[in-house]
mmCIF file of C-alpha atoms in Angstrom:
data_model
loop_
_atom_site.group_PDB
_atom_site.id
_atom_site.type_symbol
_atom_site.label_atom_id
_atom_site.label_comp_id
_atom_site.label_asym_id
_atom_site.label_seq_id
_atom_site.Cartn_x
_atom_site.Cartn_y
_atom_site.Cartn_z
ATOM 1 C CA MET C 13 -18.279 113.450 -14.327
ATOM 2 C CA SER C 14 -14.648 111.882 -15.480
ATOM 3 C CA LEU C 15 -13.497 112.209 -19.174
ATOM 4 C CA ARG C 16 -14.314 108.719 -20.968
ATOM 5 C CA VAL C 17 -14.523 108.065 -24.467
ATOM 6 C CA PHE C 18 -17.933 108.948 -24.388
ATOM 7 C CA ARG C 19 -19.382 108.793 -27.953
ATOM 8 C CA ARG C 20 -20.305 105.727 -30.334
ATOM 9 C CA LEU C 21 -16.359 103.968 -30.610
ATOM 10 C CA VAL C 22 -16.929 101.326 -32.893
ATOM 11 C CA PRO C 23 -20.400 99.544 -33.574
ATOM 12 C CA ARG C 24 -20.183 95.673 -32.450
ATOM 13 C CA GLY C 25 -20.394 93.708 -35.488
ATOM 14 C CA ALA C 26 -16.914 92.097 -37.662
ATOM 15 C CA ALA C 27 -16.394 92.295 -41.107
ATOM 16 C CA ALA C 28 -13.041 90.752 -42.726
ATOM 17 C CA LEU C 29 -10.199 93.005 -42.708
ATOM 18 C CA GLY C 30 -8.938 94.087 -46.352
ATOM 19 C CA ALA C 31 -6.311 92.015 -47.374
ATOM 20 C CA GLU C 32 -3.316 94.188 -49.915
ATOM 21 C CA ARG C 33 -0.470 93.038 -50.970
ATOM 22 C CA PRO C 34 2.394 93.455 -51.779
ATOM 23 C CA VAL C 35 1.945 94.822 -48.093
ATOM 24 C CA GLN C 36 -1.473 94.063 -46.055
ATOM 25 C CA LYS C 37 -3.008 97.311 -43.929
ATOM 26 C CA ALA C 38 -4.920 97.396 -41.430
ATOM 27 C CA GLY C 39 -8.473 98.406 -42.448
ATOM 28 C CA VAL C 40 -11.869 98.765 -41.153
ATOM 29 C CA HIS C 41 -13.316 95.442 -39.979
ATOM 30 C CA VAL C 42 -15.541 96.368 -37.471
ATOM 31 C CA SER C 43 -19.272 97.257 -38.954
ATOM 32 C CA ALA C 44 -23.149 97.248 -38.290
ATOM 33 C CA ALA C 45 -23.732 96.191 -41.247
ATOM 34 C CA ALA C 46 -21.942 92.700 -40.761
ATOM 35 C CA ARG C 47 -24.296 89.977 -40.877
ATOM 36 C CA LEU C 48 -22.432 87.465 -39.587
ATOM 37 C CA GLN C 49 -20.702 87.626 -36.462
ATOM 38 C CA TYR C 50 -18.833 85.383 -33.971
ATOM 39 C CA GLY C 51 -20.934 84.365 -30.652
ATOM 40 C CA TRP C 52 -21.888 81.466 -28.719
ATOM 41 C CA LEU C 53 -23.741 80.270 -32.009
ATOM 42 C CA ALA C 54 -20.942 79.825 -33.338
ATOM 43 C CA TYR C 55 -18.783 78.200 -31.129
ATOM 44 C CA VAL C 56 -21.533 75.708 -30.650
ATOM 45 C CA LEU C 57 -22.311 74.836 -33.934
ATOM 46 C CA GLY C 58 -18.013 74.246 -34.207
ATOM 47 C CA GLU C 59 -16.027 77.353 -34.806
ATOM 48 C CA ARG C 60 -12.957 76.598 -33.237
ATOM 49 C CA THR C 61 -9.813 78.948 -33.673
ATOM 50 C CA THR C 62 -6.572 76.985 -33.108
ATOM 51 C CA PRO C 63 -7.108 74.774 -36.543
ATOM 52 C CA ARG C 64 -6.405 78.148 -38.367
ATOM 53 C CA LEU C 65 -3.252 79.197 -36.160
ATOM 54 C CA LYS C 66 -0.092 78.529 -38.088
ATOM 55 C CA ARG C 67 3.662 78.936 -37.430
ATOM 56 C CA HIS C 68 3.335 82.797 -38.276
ATOM 57 C CA SER C 69 -0.134 83.596 -36.315
ATOM 58 C CA LYS C 70 1.718 85.753 -33.917
ATOM 59 C CA ILE C 71 1.409 89.278 -32.342
ATOM 60 C CA ILE C 72 4.598 91.115 -33.135
ATOM 61 C CA SER C 73 5.393 94.852 -31.150
ATOM 62 C CA VAL C 74 7.906 96.596 -33.295
ATOM 63 C CA ASP C 75 9.585 99.145 -30.251
ATOM 64 C CA GLY C 76 11.637 102.131 -29.831
ATOM 65 C CA ASN C 77 11.914 105.453 -29.413
ATOM 66 C CA LEU C 78 10.317 108.329 -31.746
ATOM 67 C CA ALA C 79 11.843 108.298 -35.068
ATOM 68 C CA SER C 80 13.694 105.409 -34.587
ATOM 69 C CA GLY C 81 13.133 103.512 -37.598
ATOM 70 C CA LYS C 82 10.072 101.498 -36.346
ATOM 71 C CA GLY C 83 7.334 102.166 -38.966
ATOM 72 C CA ALA C 84 9.781 101.169 -41.485
ATOM 73 C CA LEU C 85 11.271 97.746 -40.167
ATOM 74 C CA ALA C 86 7.202 96.713 -38.977
ATOM 75 C CA GLN C 87 6.098 97.080 -42.820
ATOM 76 C CA GLU C 88 9.082 95.291 -43.776
ATOM 77 C CA LEU C 89 8.988 92.719 -41.251
ATOM 78 C CA ALA C 90 5.116 91.683 -42.388
ATOM 79 C CA HIS C 91 5.974 92.166 -46.203
ATOM 80 C CA LYS C 92 8.317 89.078 -45.295
ATOM 81 C CA LEU C 93 6.764 86.853 -43.000
ATOM 82 C CA GLY C 94 3.251 87.357 -44.502
ATOM 83 C CA MET C 95 1.644 89.315 -41.973
ATOM 84 C CA LEU C 96 -0.589 92.080 -41.386
ATOM 85 C CA TYR C 97 0.698 95.387 -40.707
ATOM 86 C CA MET C 98 -0.719 97.715 -38.601
ATOM 87 C CA PRO C 99 0.374 101.237 -38.531
ATOM 88 C CA GLU C 100 1.011 103.215 -35.078
ATOM 89 C CA ALA C 101 -2.019 104.059 -33.607
ATOM 90 C CA ASP C 102 -2.233 107.747 -33.305
ATOM 91 C CA SER C 103 -5.690 110.531 -31.462
ATOM 92 C CA PHE C 104 -7.258 110.171 -34.593
ATOM 93 C CA TYR C 105 -7.756 106.313 -34.623
ATOM 94 C CA LEU C 106 -11.286 105.891 -34.420
ATOM 95 C CA ASP C 107 -11.905 108.151 -36.511
ATOM 96 C CA ARG C 108 -10.145 106.346 -39.368
ATOM 97 C CA MET C 109 -11.105 102.854 -37.912
ATOM 98 C CA ASN C 110 -15.206 104.717 -38.452
ATOM 99 C CA GLY C 111 -14.509 105.738 -42.073
ATOM 100 C CA GLU C 112 -14.171 109.591 -40.954
ATOM 101 C CA LYS C 113 -13.352 111.449 -44.334
ATOM 102 C CA GLN C 114 -11.463 114.354 -42.814
ATOM 103 C CA PRO C 115 -10.572 113.545 -38.947
ATOM 104 C CA LEU C 116 -13.556 115.382 -36.476
ATOM 105 C CA PRO C 117 -12.432 118.068 -34.102
ATOM 106 C CA ALA C 118 -10.580 117.639 -31.177
ATOM 107 C CA SER C 119 -13.500 117.837 -28.674
ATOM 108 C CA PHE C 120 -14.660 114.623 -29.836
ATOM 109 C CA SER C 121 -11.199 113.069 -29.624
ATOM 110 C CA GLY C 122 -9.815 113.051 -26.184
ATOM 111 C CA MET C 123 -9.684 116.721 -26.179
ATOM 112 C CA CYS C 124 -6.388 116.359 -26.489
ATOM 113 C CA SER C 125 -3.397 117.105 -28.777
ATOM 114 C CA LEU C 126 0.018 116.152 -29.657
ATOM 115 C CA GLU C 127 1.142 119.522 -31.328
ATOM 116 C CA LYS C 128 0.100 121.179 -28.185
ATOM 117 C CA PHE C 129 1.870 118.493 -25.769
ATOM 118 C CA TYR C 130 5.297 118.948 -28.009
ATOM 119 C CA LEU C 131 5.089 122.647 -28.169
ATOM 120 C CA GLU C 132 3.568 123.295 -24.035
ATOM 121 C CA PRO C 133 4.819 120.045 -22.169
ATOM 122 C CA ASN C 134 3.738 122.214 -18.922
ATOM 123 C CA ALA C 135 0.250 123.141 -20.020
ATOM 124 C CA ALA C 136 -2.195 124.123 -17.514
ATOM 125 C CA ASP C 137 -5.337 122.376 -18.808
ATOM 126 C CA GLY C 138 -3.706 119.434 -18.326
ATOM 127 C CA ASN C 139 -3.540 118.498 -21.816
ATOM 128 C CA SER C 140 -0.070 115.789 -21.261
ATOM 129 C CA TYR C 141 -2.252 113.614 -19.253
ATOM 130 C CA ARG C 142 -5.245 113.541 -21.014
ATOM 131 C CA LEU C 143 -3.429 112.571 -24.087
ATOM 132 C CA GLN C 144 -1.551 109.928 -22.390
ATOM 133 C CA LEU C 145 -4.061 108.649 -21.123
ATOM 134 C CA TRP C 146 -6.307 108.309 -24.531
ATOM 135 C CA MET C 147 -3.366 107.627 -26.510
ATOM 136 C CA TYR C 148 -3.438 104.374 -24.008
ATOM 137 C CA GLN C 149 -7.030 103.848 -24.967
ATOM 138 C CA MET C 150 -6.754 103.930 -28.688
ATOM 139 C CA ARG C 151 -3.422 101.513 -28.156
ATOM 140 C CA LEU C 152 -5.800 99.272 -26.410
ATOM 141 C CA LEU C 153 -8.686 99.309 -29.219
ATOM 142 C CA GLN C 154 -6.259 98.872 -31.788
ATOM 143 C CA TYR C 155 -4.467 95.513 -29.891
ATOM 144 C CA SER C 156 -8.341 94.324 -29.826
ATOM 145 C CA ASP C 157 -7.963 94.453 -33.444
ATOM 146 C CA ALA C 158 -4.827 92.964 -34.086
ATOM 147 C CA LEU C 159 -6.010 90.035 -31.893
ATOM 148 C CA GLN C 160 -9.291 89.970 -33.213
ATOM 149 C CA HIS C 161 -7.345 89.408 -36.744
ATOM 150 C CA LEU C 162 -5.704 86.816 -36.055
ATOM 151 C CA LEU C 163 -8.070 84.686 -34.094
ATOM 152 C CA THR C 164 -10.406 85.332 -36.634
ATOM 153 C CA THR C 165 -8.023 84.575 -39.064
ATOM 154 C CA GLY C 166 -4.851 82.915 -38.335
ATOM 155 C CA GLN C 167 -2.800 85.439 -40.027
ATOM 156 C CA GLY C 168 -0.289 87.180 -37.979
ATOM 157 C CA VAL C 169 0.006 90.744 -36.969
ATOM 158 C CA VAL C 170 3.217 93.441 -37.102
ATOM 159 C CA LEU C 171 2.504 96.833 -34.565
ATOM 160 C CA GLU C 172 3.897 99.698 -33.640
ATOM 161 C CA ARG C 173 4.591 99.504 -30.143
ATOM 162 C CA SER C 174 1.424 98.428 -27.856
ATOM 163 C CA PRO C 175 -0.587 99.109 -24.836
ATOM 164 C CA PHE C 176 1.905 97.002 -22.858
ATOM 165 C CA SER C 177 4.708 99.439 -23.997
ATOM 166 C CA ASP C 178 2.591 102.443 -23.593
ATOM 167 C CA MET C 179 3.892 103.752 -20.454
ATOM 168 C CA VAL C 180 7.285 104.782 -21.469
ATOM 169 C CA PHE C 181 5.799 107.896 -21.777
ATOM 170 C CA LEU C 182 4.311 108.270 -19.069
ATOM 171 C CA ASP C 183 7.433 107.826 -17.438
ATOM 172 C CA ALA C 184 9.198 110.426 -19.025
ATOM 173 C CA MET C 185 6.462 112.888 -18.651
ATOM 174 C CA SER C 186 7.045 112.346 -14.538
ATOM 175 C CA LYS C 187 10.272 112.125 -14.469
ATOM 176 C CA LEU C 188 10.404 115.206 -16.131
ATOM 177 C CA GLY C 189 7.261 116.545 -14.001
ATOM 178 C CA TYR C 190 5.094 117.189 -16.784
ATOM 179 C CA VAL C 191 2.015 114.922 -14.728
ATOM 180 C CA ARG C 192 1.513 114.711 -11.291
ATOM 181 C CA LYS C 193 1.951 112.113 -9.188
ATOM 182 C CA GLU C 194 -2.043 112.093 -8.923
ATOM 183 C CA CYS C 195 -2.083 111.116 -12.640
ATOM 184 C CA VAL C 196 0.748 108.170 -12.420
ATOM 185 C CA GLN C 197 -1.952 107.088 -10.371
ATOM 186 C CA HIS C 198 -4.482 106.595 -11.984
ATOM 187 C CA TYR C 199 -2.963 105.614 -15.356
ATOM 188 C CA GLN C 200 -1.508 102.453 -13.016
ATOM 189 C CA GLU C 201 -5.030 101.717 -11.849
ATOM 190 C CA VAL C 202 -6.576 102.655 -14.931
ATOM 191 C CA LYS C 203 -3.373 100.016 -16.892
ATOM 192 C CA ALA C 204 -3.438 97.624 -14.183
ATOM 193 C CA LEU C 205 -7.140 96.146 -14.155
ATOM 194 C CA SER C 206 -7.682 96.765 -18.067
ATOM 195 C CA ILE C 207 -4.313 94.967 -19.340
ATOM 196 C CA THR C 208 -5.062 92.394 -17.969
ATOM 197 C CA GLU C 209 -7.954 90.966 -20.301
ATOM 198 C CA PHE C 210 -5.326 90.693 -23.171
ATOM 199 C CA LEU C 211 -2.580 87.916 -24.231
ATOM 200 C CA PRO C 212 1.034 90.044 -24.790
ATOM 201 C CA PRO C 213 2.585 90.175 -28.322
ATOM 202 C CA HIS C 214 4.246 86.869 -28.729
ATOM 203 C CA LEU C 215 7.791 88.723 -29.832
ATOM 204 C CA VAL C 216 8.732 92.607 -28.844
ATOM 205 C CA VAL C 217 11.324 94.301 -31.387
ATOM 206 C CA TYR C 218 13.604 96.763 -29.635
ATOM 207 C CA LEU C 219 14.883 99.200 -31.906
ATOM 208 C CA ASP C 220 18.082 100.627 -29.720
ATOM 209 C CA VAL C 221 18.474 104.122 -31.104
ATOM 210 C CA PRO C 222 20.430 106.470 -29.260
ATOM 211 C CA ALA C 223 18.510 109.549 -27.535
ATOM 212 C CA GLU C 224 21.152 111.458 -29.567
ATOM 213 C CA ASP C 225 20.823 110.262 -32.789
ATOM 214 C CA VAL C 226 17.062 110.053 -33.039
ATOM 215 C CA GLN C 227 16.565 113.822 -31.679
ATOM 216 C CA LYS C 228 19.366 114.784 -35.010
ATOM 217 C CA LYS C 229 16.156 112.974 -36.617
ATOM 218 C CA LEU C 230 13.481 114.048 -34.936
ATOM 219 C CA LYS C 231 15.172 118.065 -35.830
ATOM 220 C CA GLN C 232 15.076 116.953 -40.288
ATOM 221 C CA SER C 233 10.880 116.282 -39.239
ATOM 222 C CA SER C 234 8.486 118.036 -41.969
ATOM 223 C CA LYS C 235 6.316 118.546 -38.227
ATOM 224 C CA SER C 236 8.040 121.876 -37.215
ATOM 225 C CA PHE C 237 6.729 120.771 -33.002
ATOM 226 C CA LEU C 238 9.318 117.877 -33.327
ATOM 227 C CA HIS C 239 11.780 120.158 -34.019
ATOM 228 C CA ASN C 240 12.672 121.331 -30.001
ATOM 229 C CA VAL C 241 11.814 117.692 -28.224
ATOM 230 C CA PRO C 242 13.995 118.388 -25.438
ATOM 231 C CA LEU C 243 17.055 115.595 -25.315
ATOM 232 C CA SER C 244 15.859 114.969 -21.487
ATOM 233 C CA TYR C 245 12.804 113.930 -22.643
ATOM 234 C CA LEU C 246 14.536 110.949 -25.112
ATOM 235 C CA LYS C 247 16.482 109.965 -23.040
ATOM 236 C CA SER C 248 13.884 109.390 -20.360
ATOM 237 C CA ILE C 249 11.883 107.520 -22.796
ATOM 238 C CA GLU C 250 15.008 104.876 -23.763
ATOM 239 C CA ASP C 251 15.570 103.962 -20.106
ATOM 240 C CA SER C 252 12.086 103.219 -19.068
ATOM 241 C CA TYR C 253 11.759 101.109 -22.178
ATOM 242 C CA LYS C 254 15.523 99.270 -21.311
ATOM 243 C CA LYS C 255 15.375 99.537 -16.978
ATOM 244 C CA THR C 256 11.551 98.936 -16.477
ATOM 245 C CA PHE C 257 9.356 97.966 -20.368
ATOM 246 C CA LEU C 258 12.234 95.506 -21.740
ATOM 247 C CA PRO C 259 12.807 93.212 -18.438
ATOM 248 C CA GLN C 260 8.953 92.924 -17.551
ATOM 249 C CA ILE C 261 8.028 92.052 -21.157
ATOM 250 C CA SER C 262 10.490 90.202 -21.544
ATOM 251 C CA GLU C 263 9.198 87.492 -19.018
ATOM 252 C CA THR C 264 6.303 86.424 -21.207
ATOM 253 C CA SER C 265 7.243 87.854 -24.762
ATOM 254 C CA GLU C 266 10.420 86.577 -26.567
ATOM 255 C CA VAL C 267 12.642 90.097 -27.240
ATOM 256 C CA LEU C 268 15.119 90.530 -29.849
ATOM 257 C CA THR C 269 17.141 93.648 -30.018
ATOM 258 C CA TYR C 270 19.009 95.350 -32.733
ATOM 259 C CA ASP C 271 20.074 99.152 -33.639
ATOM 260 C CA GLY C 272 18.360 100.853 -35.953
ATOM 261 C CA THR C 273 19.778 99.920 -39.143
ATOM 262 C CA GLN C 274 19.308 97.043 -38.944
ATOM 263 C CA ASP C 275 18.335 94.961 -41.790
ATOM 264 C CA VAL C 276 14.659 92.953 -42.373
ATOM 265 C CA GLU C 277 16.165 89.858 -43.521
ATOM 266 C CA LYS C 278 18.580 89.345 -40.228
ATOM 267 C CA VAL C 279 15.401 90.135 -38.106
ATOM 268 C CA ALA C 280 13.151 87.500 -39.755
ATOM 269 C CA GLU C 281 16.241 84.563 -39.923
ATOM 270 C CA ASP C 282 16.486 85.374 -35.943
ATOM 271 C CA ILE C 283 12.631 85.356 -35.799
ATOM 272 C CA GLU C 284 12.116 81.840 -37.829
ATOM 273 C CA TYR C 285 15.012 80.734 -34.395
ATOM 274 C CA LEU C 286 12.909 81.664 -31.760
ATOM 275 C CA LYS C 287 10.887 79.103 -30.110
ATOM 276 C CA PHE C 288 8.147 81.017 -27.987
ATOM 277 C CA ASP C 289 8.141 78.255 -25.060
ATOM 278 C CA LYS C 290 7.301 80.798 -23.200
ATOM 279 C CA GLY C 291 4.083 82.863 -21.772
ATOM 280 C CA PRO C 292 0.266 82.801 -21.836
ATOM 281 C CA TRP C 293 -0.247 82.127 -25.014
ATOM 282 C CA LEU C 294 0.974 78.469 -24.068
ATOM 283 C CA GLU C 295 -1.544 78.150 -21.729
ATOM 284 C CA GLN C 296 -4.471 78.458 -24.338
ATOM 285 C CA ASP C 297 -6.936 76.563 -25.823
ATOM 286 C CA ASP C 298 -10.285 76.960 -27.754
ATOM 287 C CA VAL C 299 -11.823 77.519 -25.043
ATOM 288 C CA THR C 300 -9.936 80.809 -23.805
ATOM 289 C CA PHE C 301 -9.560 81.661 -27.281
ATOM 290 C CA HIS C 302 -13.656 81.877 -27.705
ATOM 291 C CA HIS C 303 -14.006 84.051 -24.621
ATOM 292 C CA MET C 304 -10.979 86.805 -26.272
ATOM 293 C CA ARG C 305 -12.663 86.215 -29.305
ATOM 294 C CA MET C 306 -16.127 87.869 -27.875
ATOM 295 C CA LEU C 307 -13.884 90.529 -25.877
ATOM 296 C CA VAL C 308 -11.978 92.218 -28.878
ATOM 297 C CA GLU C 309 -14.734 91.834 -30.776
ATOM 298 C CA ASP C 310 -16.963 94.188 -28.679
ATOM 299 C CA LYS C 311 -15.394 97.027 -28.712
ATOM 300 C CA GLN C 312 -17.476 99.071 -26.724
ATOM 301 C CA ALA C 313 -16.421 96.696 -23.997
ATOM 302 C CA VAL C 314 -13.165 97.361 -24.452
ATOM 303 C CA ALA C 315 -13.115 100.969 -24.477
ATOM 304 C CA SER C 316 -14.807 100.775 -21.234
ATOM 305 C CA LEU C 317 -12.111 98.812 -19.429
ATOM 306 C CA PRO C 318 -10.343 102.381 -18.761
ATOM 307 C CA SER C 319 -13.116 103.456 -17.642
ATOM 308 C CA ILE C 320 -12.462 104.479 -13.755
ATOM 309 C CA PRO C 321 -14.908 106.814 -12.132
ATOM 310 C CA LYS C 322 -12.324 109.126 -10.273
ATOM 311 C CA PHE C 323 -11.845 113.153 -10.203
ATOM 312 C CA LEU C 324 -8.457 114.444 -11.631
ATOM 313 C CA PRO C 325 -8.841 117.894 -12.982
ATOM 314 C CA GLU C 326 -6.877 117.076 -16.005
ATOM 315 C CA ILE C 327 -9.515 114.637 -17.732
ATOM 316 C CA THR C 328 -12.906 116.006 -15.622
ATOM 317 C CA ILE C 329 -15.107 117.742 -17.133
ATOM 318 C CA GLY C 330 -18.637 119.659 -16.174
ATOM 319 C CA ALA C 331 -22.060 118.097 -16.385
ATOM 320 C CA HIS C 332 -23.136 121.336 -18.896
ATOM 321 C CA GLU C 333 -19.519 120.715 -21.169
ATOM 322 C CA TYR C 334 -20.392 116.888 -21.014
ATOM 323 C CA ASP C 335 -24.205 117.712 -22.194
ATOM 324 C CA ALA C 336 -22.854 120.363 -24.957
ATOM 325 C CA THR C 337 -20.139 118.201 -26.579
ATOM 326 C CA TYR C 338 -22.402 114.869 -26.719
ATOM 327 C CA TYR C 339 -25.743 117.271 -28.738
ATOM 328 C CA ALA C 340 -22.662 118.994 -31.150
ATOM 329 C CA TYR C 341 -21.501 115.121 -32.229
ATOM 330 C CA ARG C 342 -24.451 114.114 -32.388
ATOM 331 C CA SER C 343 -25.448 116.695 -34.818
ATOM 332 C CA LEU C 344 -23.167 116.484 -37.187
ATOM 333 C CA PRO C 345 -23.631 114.554 -40.289
ATOM 334 C CA GLY C 346 -24.535 110.740 -39.849
ATOM 335 C CA LYS C 347 -24.078 111.240 -36.754
ATOM 336 C CA LYS C 348 -28.365 110.815 -35.616
ATOM 337 C CA TYR C 349 -28.959 107.683 -35.383
ATOM 338 C CA ALA C 350 -26.374 104.458 -35.560
ATOM 339 C CA PRO C 351 -25.036 103.700 -39.325
ATOM 340 C CA GLY C 352 -27.225 102.926 -41.712
ATOM 341 C CA TYR C 353 -30.382 104.950 -40.245
ATOM 342 C CA ASN C 354 -28.801 108.597 -41.100
ATOM 343 C CA ALA C 355 -30.976 110.282 -43.804
ATOM 344 C CA ASP C 356 -29.062 113.077 -44.101
ATOM 345 C CA VAL C 357 -25.912 111.214 -45.203
ATOM 346 C CA GLY C 358 -27.797 109.341 -48.007
ATOM 347 C CA ASP C 359 -29.106 106.676 -45.650
ATOM 348 C CA LYS C 360 -31.595 104.956 -47.511
ATOM 349 C CA LEU C 361 -34.585 104.004 -45.366
ATOM 350 C CA ILE C 362 -37.569 101.916 -46.120
ATOM 351 C CA TRP C 363 -40.231 104.606 -44.367
ATOM 352 C CA LEU C 364 -39.159 107.376 -45.587
ATOM 353 C CA LYS C 365 -39.816 106.831 -48.966
#
């Protein structure tokens, strides 16, 4: 039985994202409590996407190596352009989006550990590939959130990385022997079947910081497990960006490249001069946007896209372990039933009175 996103990821309903000034950050906008949800009836009754799309109704991905300054630039750029800022997804992205007060144990979040990867990248239990595959799924879900927000509100979104650039880490892992070639083949198959369902970012902003400078910054990090990240790993990520990702994404998206000290005013000014005259976004209309909205609001459907029934020791668990993990999750407070129906966390049900 292949490892997959086996718990209820997110409900199907959709509610509005919280908007905060001066900088807007992504919040929970998917809720089972939502009463009004976009669907076929909304489209039939005249709900259309194109009228709300303006000049800055764009998806912008800020990319770069570790500790390259992506977060700061992305946040400042979002504020400057009046867009929504989404911090980079981590392995606990689902827990935050589901409103968990504390991250759930790793056994419910991909059975992987980022800290273990940096301390023991060649771990025999396959942690490295489990982490890579789980992070791709998290980025895919976050990207669907970004698209949903854009198509629903017309407000653009600035992301730190996207599922389109996620492969730079797999390339580096493969080059250094952290994952087997069978895992690389599996990842390529998973990505080919899932990423084609989504439109690419309108713009990729790449921060070109030398790997040597990145390593120096990591040694100053408050996270001790980042102090000894190999320079070869950082250089491999840099090479993958420059030789593979950027040439590929430039065929469908605008690309701007800067050094890590670039001023946000300059970036915003350069964006205003872009024509955005290429890529599949130009081919979209209200019909195709309708189908895209139907997909991205259905998080169960999004989560199922990367799930391919294939045996790989790194991502495969036995039926007994799967069963035990499933019931362990269901035994957590508020997880036995759908949200709103769990008396153990204070849900008030008429028939319990």
